[in-house]
PDB file of C-alpha atoms in Angstrom:
ATOM      1  CA  UNK I   1       0.000   0.000   0.000  1.00  0.00           C
ATOM      2  CA  UNK I   2       2.846   2.383   0.841  1.00  0.00           C
ATOM      3  CA  UNK I   3       4.515   2.038  -2.566  1.00  0.00           C
ATOM      4  CA  UNK I   4       1.135   2.164  -4.305  1.00  0.00           C
ATOM      5  CA  UNK I   5       0.469   5.505  -2.610  1.00  0.00           C
ATOM      6  CA  UNK I   6       3.892   6.770  -3.685  1.00  0.00           C
ATOM      7  CA  UNK I   7       3.017   6.011  -7.310  1.00  0.00           C
ATOM      8  CA  UNK I   8      -0.364   7.691  -6.899  1.00  0.00           C
ATOM      9  CA  UNK I   9       1.292  10.753  -5.365  1.00  0.00           C
ATOM     10  CA  UNK I  10       3.729  10.996  -8.261  1.00  0.00           C
ATOM     11  CA  UNK I  11       1.059  10.568 -10.937  1.00  0.00           C
ATOM     12  CA  UNK I  12      -1.229  13.131  -9.272  1.00  0.00           C
ATOM     13  CA  UNK I  13       1.665  15.597  -9.037  1.00  0.00           C
ATOM     14  CA  UNK I  14       2.642  15.188 -12.699  1.00  0.00           C
ATOM     15  CA  UNK I  15      -0.990  15.513 -13.812  1.00  0.00           C
ATOM     16  CA  UNK I  16      -1.492  18.641 -11.713  1.00  0.00           C
ATOM     17  CA  UNK I  17       1.699  20.214 -13.083  1.00  0.00           C
ATOM     18  CA  UNK I  18       0.732  19.450 -16.684  1.00  0.00           C
ATOM     19  CA  UNK I  19      -2.817  20.755 -16.324  1.00  0.00           C
ATOM     20  CA  UNK I  20      -1.626  23.913 -14.567  1.00  0.00           C
ATOM     21  CA  UNK I  21       0.829  24.604 -17.386  1.00  0.00           C
ATOM     22  CA  UNK I  22      -1.826  23.990 -20.043  1.00  0.00           C
ATOM     23  CA  UNK I  23      -4.406  26.171 -18.281  1.00  0.00           C
ATOM     24  CA  UNK I  24      -1.884  28.996 -17.901  1.00  0.00           C
ATOM     25  CA  UNK I  25      -0.898  28.780 -21.563  1.00  0.00           C
ATOM     26  CA  UNK I  26      -4.467  28.583 -22.898  1.00  0.00           C
ATOM     27  CA  UNK I  27      -6.372  30.843 -20.498  1.00  0.00           C
ATOM     28  CA  UNK I  28      -3.904  33.713 -19.979  1.00  0.00           C
ATOM     29  CA  UNK I  29      -4.607  35.271 -23.417  1.00  0.00           C
ATOM     30  CA  UNK I  30      -8.357  34.961 -22.735  1.00  0.00           C
ATOM     31  CA  UNK I  31      -7.973  36.728 -19.380  1.00  0.00           C
ATOM     32  CA  UNK I  32      -5.937  39.496 -21.034  1.00  0.00           C
ATOM     33  CA  UNK I  33      -8.604  39.948 -23.698  1.00  0.00           C
ATOM     34  CA  UNK I  34     -11.523  39.894 -21.236  1.00  0.00           C
ATOM     35  CA  UNK I  35     -10.002  41.998 -18.450  1.00  0.00           C
ATOM     36  CA  UNK I  36      -7.701  44.228 -20.443  1.00  0.00           C
ATOM     37  CA  UNK I  37      -3.931  44.406 -20.142  1.00  0.00           C
ATOM     38  CA  UNK I  38      -4.045  46.910 -17.271  1.00  0.00           C
ATOM     39  CA  UNK I  39      -6.333  44.854 -15.012  1.00  0.00           C
ATOM     40  CA  UNK I  40      -4.569  41.607 -15.856  1.00  0.00           C
ATOM     41  CA  UNK I  41      -1.223  43.216 -15.048  1.00  0.00           C
ATOM     42  CA  UNK I  42      -2.540  44.545 -11.715  1.00  0.00           C
ATOM     43  CA  UNK I  43      -3.806  41.067 -10.796  1.00  0.00           C
ATOM     44  CA  UNK I  44      -0.509  39.341 -11.496  1.00  0.00           C
ATOM     45  CA  UNK I  45       1.574  42.124  -9.961  1.00  0.00           C
ATOM     46  CA  UNK I  46      -0.468  41.999  -6.741  1.00  0.00           C
ATOM     47  CA  UNK I  47       0.134  38.254  -6.512  1.00  0.00           C
ATOM     48  CA  UNK I  48       3.873  38.737  -6.966  1.00  0.00           C
ATOM     49  CA  UNK I  49       4.111  41.464  -4.331  1.00  0.00           C
ATOM     50  CA  UNK I  50       1.944  39.619  -1.786  1.00  0.00           C
ATOM     51  CA  UNK I  51       4.106  36.528  -2.162  1.00  0.00           C
ATOM     52  CA  UNK I  52       6.650  38.326   0.009  1.00  0.00           C
ATOM     53  CA  UNK I  53       4.247  38.049   2.961  1.00  0.00           C
ATOM     54  CA  UNK I  54       4.469  34.259   2.878  1.00  0.00           C
ATOM     55  CA  UNK I  55       7.865  34.438   4.584  1.00  0.00           C
ATOM     56  CA  UNK I  56       6.066  35.746   7.686  1.00  0.00           C
ATOM     57  CA  UNK I  57       3.514  32.924   8.097  1.00  0.00           C
ATOM     58  CA  UNK I  58       5.759  30.572  10.072  1.00  0.00           C
ATOM     59  CA  UNK I  59       5.439  27.765   7.505  1.00  0.00           C
ATOM     60  CA  UNK I  60       3.179  25.834   9.901  1.00  0.00           C
ATOM     61  CA  UNK I  61       1.613  23.562   7.277  1.00  0.00           C
ATOM     62  CA  UNK I  62       4.963  22.800   5.638  1.00  0.00           C
ATOM     63  CA  UNK I  63       6.488  21.871   8.993  1.00  0.00           C
ATOM     64  CA  UNK I  64       3.462  19.727   9.854  1.00  0.00           C
ATOM     65  CA  UNK I  65       3.868  17.748   6.632  1.00  0.00           C
ATOM     66  CA  UNK I  66       7.429  16.694   7.438  1.00  0.00           C
ATOM     67  CA  UNK I  67       6.690  16.171  11.128  1.00  0.00           C
ATOM     68  CA  UNK I  68       3.820  13.775  10.399  1.00  0.00           C
ATOM     69  CA  UNK I  69       5.906  11.935   7.837  1.00  0.00           C
ATOM     70  CA  UNK I  70       8.417  11.190  10.592  1.00  0.00           C
ATOM     71  CA  UNK I  71       5.660  10.083  12.993  1.00  0.00           C
ATOM     72  CA  UNK I  72       3.978   7.465  10.791  1.00  0.00           C
ATOM     73  CA  UNK I  73       4.747   4.733  13.303  1.00  0.00           C
ATOM     74  CA  UNK I  74       3.884   6.769  16.383  1.00  0.00           C
ATOM     75  CA  UNK I  75       0.604   6.992  18.264  1.00  0.00           C
ATOM     76  CA  UNK I  76      -2.473   8.834  17.042  1.00  0.00           C
ATOM     77  CA  UNK I  77      -2.115  11.135  20.039  1.00  0.00           C
ATOM     78  CA  UNK I  78       1.356  12.199  18.868  1.00  0.00           C
ATOM     79  CA  UNK I  79      -0.004  13.011  15.421  1.00  0.00           C
ATOM     80  CA  UNK I  80      -2.878  15.032  16.838  1.00  0.00           C
ATOM     81  CA  UNK I  81      -0.373  16.923  18.979  1.00  0.00           C
ATOM     82  CA  UNK I  82       1.559  17.751  15.809  1.00  0.00           C
ATOM     83  CA  UNK I  83      -1.618  19.189  14.252  1.00  0.00           C
ATOM     84  CA  UNK I  84      -2.218  21.211  17.398  1.00  0.00           C
ATOM     85  CA  UNK I  85       1.343  22.525  17.281  1.00  0.00           C
ATOM     86  CA  UNK I  86       0.857  23.648  13.676  1.00  0.00           C
ATOM     87  CA  UNK I  87      -2.272  25.555  14.667  1.00  0.00           C
ATOM     88  CA  UNK I  88      -0.376  27.133  17.561  1.00  0.00           C
ATOM     89  CA  UNK I  89       2.435  28.263  15.255  1.00  0.00           C
ATOM     90  CA  UNK I  90      -0.085  29.776  12.823  1.00  0.00           C
ATOM     91  CA  UNK I  91      -1.751  31.688  15.672  1.00  0.00           C
ATOM     92  CA  UNK I  92       1.615  32.974  16.911  1.00  0.00           C
ATOM     93  CA  UNK I  93       2.627  34.267  13.481  1.00  0.00           C
ATOM     94  CA  UNK I  94      -0.863  35.536  12.641  1.00  0.00           C
ATOM     95  CA  UNK I  95      -0.320  39.121  13.926  1.00  0.00           C
ATOM     96  CA  UNK I  96       2.959  39.508  12.012  1.00  0.00           C
ATOM     97  CA  UNK I  97       1.440  38.081   8.827  1.00  0.00           C
ATOM     98  CA  UNK I  98      -1.574  40.390   9.156  1.00  0.00           C
ATOM     99  CA  UNK I  99       0.644  43.461   9.596  1.00  0.00           C
ATOM    100  CA  UNK I 100       2.821  42.563   6.611  1.00  0.00           C
ATOM    101  CA  UNK I 101      -0.183  41.874   4.382  1.00  0.00           C
ATOM    102  CA  UNK I 102      -2.017  45.026   5.483  1.00  0.00           C
ATOM    103  CA  UNK I 103       1.075  47.136   4.801  1.00  0.00           C
ATOM    104  CA  UNK I 104       1.513  45.631   1.343  1.00  0.00           C
ATOM    105  CA  UNK I 105      -2.170  46.191   0.528  1.00  0.00           C
ATOM    106  CA  UNK I 106      -1.989  49.846   1.591  1.00  0.00           C
ATOM    107  CA  UNK I 107       1.183  50.588  -0.386  1.00  0.00           C
ATOM    108  CA  UNK I 108       0.277  48.350  -3.336  1.00  0.00           C
ATOM    109  CA  UNK I 109      -0.697  51.227  -5.692  1.00  0.00           C
ATOM    110  CA  UNK I 110       2.782  52.681  -5.237  1.00  0.00           C
ATOM    111  CA  UNK I 111       4.575  49.339  -5.596  1.00  0.00           C
ATOM    112  CA  UNK I 112       3.121  48.668  -9.049  1.00  0.00           C
ATOM    113  CA  UNK I 113       4.330  50.893 -11.835  1.00  0.00           C
ATOM    114  CA  UNK I 114       1.498  53.056 -13.183  1.00  0.00           C
ATOM    115  CA  UNK I 115      -1.099  51.845 -10.650  1.00  0.00           C
ATOM    116  CA  UNK I 116      -1.233  54.992  -8.544  1.00  0.00           C
ATOM    117  CA  UNK I 117      -4.032  56.361 -10.738  1.00  0.00           C
ATOM    118  CA  UNK I 118      -6.323  53.475  -9.682  1.00  0.00           C
ATOM    119  CA  UNK I 119      -5.581  53.439  -5.966  1.00  0.00           C
ATOM    120  CA  UNK I 120      -8.920  52.171  -4.646  1.00  0.00           C
ATOM    121  CA  UNK I 121      -9.307  49.432  -7.256  1.00  0.00           C
ATOM    122  CA  UNK I 122      -5.792  48.166  -6.683  1.00  0.00           C
ATOM    123  CA  UNK I 123      -6.213  48.113  -2.902  1.00  0.00           C
ATOM    124  CA  UNK I 124      -9.562  46.321  -3.167  1.00  0.00           C
ATOM    125  CA  UNK I 125      -8.109  43.593  -5.384  1.00  0.00           C
ATOM    126  CA  UNK I 126      -5.005  43.317  -3.202  1.00  0.00           C
ATOM    127  CA  UNK I 127      -7.156  43.036  -0.049  1.00  0.00           C
ATOM    128  CA  UNK I 128      -9.110  40.055  -1.438  1.00  0.00           C
ATOM    129  CA  UNK I 129      -5.900  38.335  -2.513  1.00  0.00           C
ATOM    130  CA  UNK I 130      -4.360  39.116   0.896  1.00  0.00           C
ATOM    131  CA  UNK I 131      -7.262  37.420   2.719  1.00  0.00           C
ATOM    132  CA  UNK I 132      -6.638  34.364   0.566  1.00  0.00           C
ATOM    133  CA  UNK I 133      -2.943  34.299   1.487  1.00  0.00           C
ATOM    134  CA  UNK I 134      -3.632  35.035   5.160  1.00  0.00           C
ATOM    135  CA  UNK I 135      -5.876  31.979   5.494  1.00  0.00           C
ATOM    136  CA  UNK I 136      -3.782  29.712   3.285  1.00  0.00           C
ATOM    137  CA  UNK I 137      -1.491  28.311   6.052  1.00  0.00           C
ATOM    138  CA  UNK I 138      -4.512  27.481   8.210  1.00  0.00           C
ATOM    139  CA  UNK I 139      -6.509  25.983   5.340  1.00  0.00           C
ATOM    140  CA  UNK I 140      -3.428  24.012   4.271  1.00  0.00           C
ATOM    141  CA  UNK I 141      -3.249  21.975   7.481  1.00  0.00           C
ATOM    142  CA  UNK I 142      -5.587  19.153   6.276  1.00  0.00           C
ATOM    143  CA  UNK I 143      -3.577  19.016   3.044  1.00  0.00           C
ATOM    144  CA  UNK I 144      -0.355  18.732   5.035  1.00  0.00           C
ATOM    145  CA  UNK I 145      -1.877  15.949   7.152  1.00  0.00           C
ATOM    146  CA  UNK I 146      -2.724  13.921   4.044  1.00  0.00           C
ATOM    147  CA  UNK I 147       0.723  14.528   2.572  1.00  0.00           C
ATOM    148  CA  UNK I 148       2.417  13.526   5.823  1.00  0.00           C
ATOM    149  CA  UNK I 149       0.372  10.303   5.826  1.00  0.00           C
ATOM    150  CA  UNK I 150       1.597   9.515   2.276  1.00  0.00           C
ATOM    151  CA  UNK I 151      -1.820  10.320   0.769  1.00  0.00           C
ATOM    152  CA  UNK I 152      -0.953  13.564  -0.983  1.00  0.00           C
ATOM    153  CA  UNK I 153      -2.648  12.327  -4.144  1.00  0.00           C
ATOM    154  CA  UNK I 154      -6.049  12.785  -2.471  1.00  0.00           C
ATOM    155  CA  UNK I 155      -5.632  16.513  -1.864  1.00  0.00           C
ATOM    156  CA  UNK I 156      -3.729  16.988  -5.137  1.00  0.00           C
ATOM    157  CA  UNK I 157      -6.616  15.515  -7.134  1.00  0.00           C
ATOM    158  CA  UNK I 158      -9.098  17.720  -5.272  1.00  0.00           C
ATOM    159  CA  UNK I 159      -6.945  20.784  -5.939  1.00  0.00           C
ATOM    160  CA  UNK I 160      -6.655  19.888  -9.623  1.00  0.00           C
ATOM    161  CA  UNK I 161     -10.436  19.604  -9.998  1.00  0.00           C
ATOM    162  CA  UNK I 162     -10.901  22.889  -8.113  1.00  0.00           C
ATOM    163  CA  UNK I 163      -8.281  24.559 -10.291  1.00  0.00           C
ATOM    164  CA  UNK I 164     -10.051  23.548 -13.501  1.00  0.00           C
ATOM    165  CA  UNK I 165     -13.500  24.506 -12.226  1.00  0.00           C
ATOM    166  CA  UNK I 166     -12.433  27.832 -10.723  1.00  0.00           C
ATOM    167  CA  UNK I 167     -10.474  28.893 -13.822  1.00  0.00           C
ATOM    168  CA  UNK I 168     -13.418  28.135 -16.098  1.00  0.00           C
ATOM    169  CA  UNK I 169     -15.698  30.088 -13.776  1.00  0.00           C
ATOM    170  CA  UNK I 170     -13.246  33.002 -13.629  1.00  0.00           C
ATOM    171  CA  UNK I 171     -13.149  33.073 -17.431  1.00  0.00           C
ATOM    172  CA  UNK I 172     -16.960  33.193 -17.513  1.00  0.00           C
ATOM    173  CA  UNK I 173     -17.007  35.999 -14.948  1.00  0.00           C
ATOM    174  CA  UNK I 174     -14.353  37.980 -16.837  1.00  0.00           C
ATOM    175  CA  UNK I 175     -16.059  37.574 -20.220  1.00  0.00           C
ATOM    176  CA  UNK I 176     -19.424  38.670 -18.822  1.00  0.00           C
ATOM    177  CA  UNK I 177     -18.001  41.936 -17.555  1.00  0.00           C
ATOM    178  CA  UNK I 178     -17.694  41.378 -13.811  1.00  0.00           C
ATOM    179  CA  UNK I 179     -14.128  42.608 -13.958  1.00  0.00           C
ATOM    180  CA  UNK I 180     -11.096  41.904 -11.864  1.00  0.00           C
ATOM    181  CA  UNK I 181     -13.060  42.144  -8.608  1.00  0.00           C
ATOM    182  CA  UNK I 182     -15.266  39.235  -9.701  1.00  0.00           C
ATOM    183  CA  UNK I 183     -12.286  37.159 -10.795  1.00  0.00           C
ATOM    184  CA  UNK I 184     -10.335  37.465  -7.526  1.00  0.00           C
ATOM    185  CA  UNK I 185     -13.513  36.870  -5.502  1.00  0.00           C
ATOM    186  CA  UNK I 186     -14.012  33.579  -7.343  1.00  0.00           C
ATOM    187  CA  UNK I 187     -10.396  32.699  -6.540  1.00  0.00           C
ATOM    188  CA  UNK I 188     -10.997  33.305  -2.819  1.00  0.00           C
ATOM    189  CA  UNK I 189     -14.214  31.254  -2.809  1.00  0.00           C
ATOM    190  CA  UNK I 190     -12.481  28.441  -4.709  1.00  0.00           C
ATOM    191  CA  UNK I 191      -9.619  28.338  -2.200  1.00  0.00           C
ATOM    192  CA  UNK I 192     -12.044  28.142   0.718  1.00  0.00           C
ATOM    193  CA  UNK I 193     -14.165  25.463  -0.959  1.00  0.00           C
ATOM    194  CA  UNK I 194     -11.072  23.455  -1.832  1.00  0.00           C
ATOM    195  CA  UNK I 195      -9.873  23.613   1.782  1.00  0.00           C
ATOM    196  CA  UNK I 196     -13.281  22.468   3.056  1.00  0.00           C
ATOM    197  CA  UNK I 197     -13.344  19.447   0.721  1.00  0.00           C
ATOM    198  CA  UNK I 198      -9.752  18.531   1.632  1.00  0.00           C
ATOM    199  CA  UNK I 199     -10.686  18.828   5.319  1.00  0.00           C
ATOM    200  CA  UNK I 200     -13.582  16.377   4.796  1.00  0.00           C
ATOM    201  CA  UNK I 201     -11.243  14.027   2.927  1.00  0.00           C
ATOM    202  CA  UNK I 202      -8.705  14.167   5.767  1.00  0.00           C
ATOM    203  CA  UNK I 203     -11.407  13.412   8.347  1.00  0.00           C
ATOM    204  CA  UNK I 204     -12.609  10.468   6.285  1.00  0.00           C
ATOM    205  CA  UNK I 205      -9.241   8.924   5.393  1.00  0.00           C
ATOM    206  CA  UNK I 206      -7.232   9.647   8.560  1.00  0.00           C
ATOM    207  CA  UNK I 207      -8.816   8.134  11.653  1.00  0.00           C
ATOM    208  CA  UNK I 208      -6.502  10.124  13.892  1.00  0.00           C
ATOM    209  CA  UNK I 209      -7.030  13.540  12.262  1.00  0.00           C
ATOM    210  CA  UNK I 210      -7.823  16.121  14.903  1.00  0.00           C
ATOM    211  CA  UNK I 211      -6.176  18.275  17.569  1.00  0.00           C
ATOM    212  CA  UNK I 212      -4.786  17.224  20.942  1.00  0.00           C
ATOM    213  CA  UNK I 213      -3.584  19.452  23.730  1.00  0.00           C
ATOM    214  CA  UNK I 214      -0.001  19.319  24.860  1.00  0.00           C
ATOM    215  CA  UNK I 215       0.624  16.331  27.122  1.00  0.00           C
ATOM    216  CA  UNK I 216       1.702  18.540  30.012  1.00  0.00           C
ATOM    217  CA  UNK I 217      -1.502  20.522  29.773  1.00  0.00           C
ATOM    218  CA  UNK I 218      -3.523  17.295  29.828  1.00  0.00           C
ATOM    219  CA  UNK I 219      -1.653  16.100  32.926  1.00  0.00           C
ATOM    220  CA  UNK I 220      -2.380  19.354  34.756  1.00  0.00           C
ATOM    221  CA  UNK I 221      -6.056  19.182  33.806  1.00  0.00           C
ATOM    222  CA  UNK I 222      -6.289  15.691  35.280  1.00  0.00           C
ATOM    223  CA  UNK I 223      -4.784  16.688  38.660  1.00  0.00           C
TER     224      UNK I 223
END
């Protein structure tokens, strides 16, 4: 089963990479045509700038993935403690991440060449994208749990389906004149929906998935 899952993980990863490349190649010209070069450029530039905030999120989900991979033979309680630790790290870094993202959103019109003439629009788009990035480490915990349990293919397949569906919906929204605001809103909804489905998959496939308090805290509560 272990080696079968490894093959499934690899195949899901290759398929996701190929589909992402194809979607980017095929849909980017359509987005440019529907949104206009200015709006499309603002969208992509905001994503690039906000990527800098990811260094301030503590990498909780990434750490959880490797920690669970090393605890495959340990108790369910130890794994739940690892999930709890990841949540704790996210909470600790949350204020710093929020400050960094808020600062980038506020100064975004001045960080993108030629965007100062559309200050409110740029900040609105950047704010929606920032919410997406702010929640991403938290929403990525179920995905990290599946990956750490050698079942990454489950979440990868869900993400691939969400990617296809959300991109098609974003194209429809852009073509029908809802603009960049509609496109980035769809992206945020898609990320949240994807995380919810992955969470359900983790609950169904991992009997231990959940959160446990630190052992010392449990001992004190029992005294």
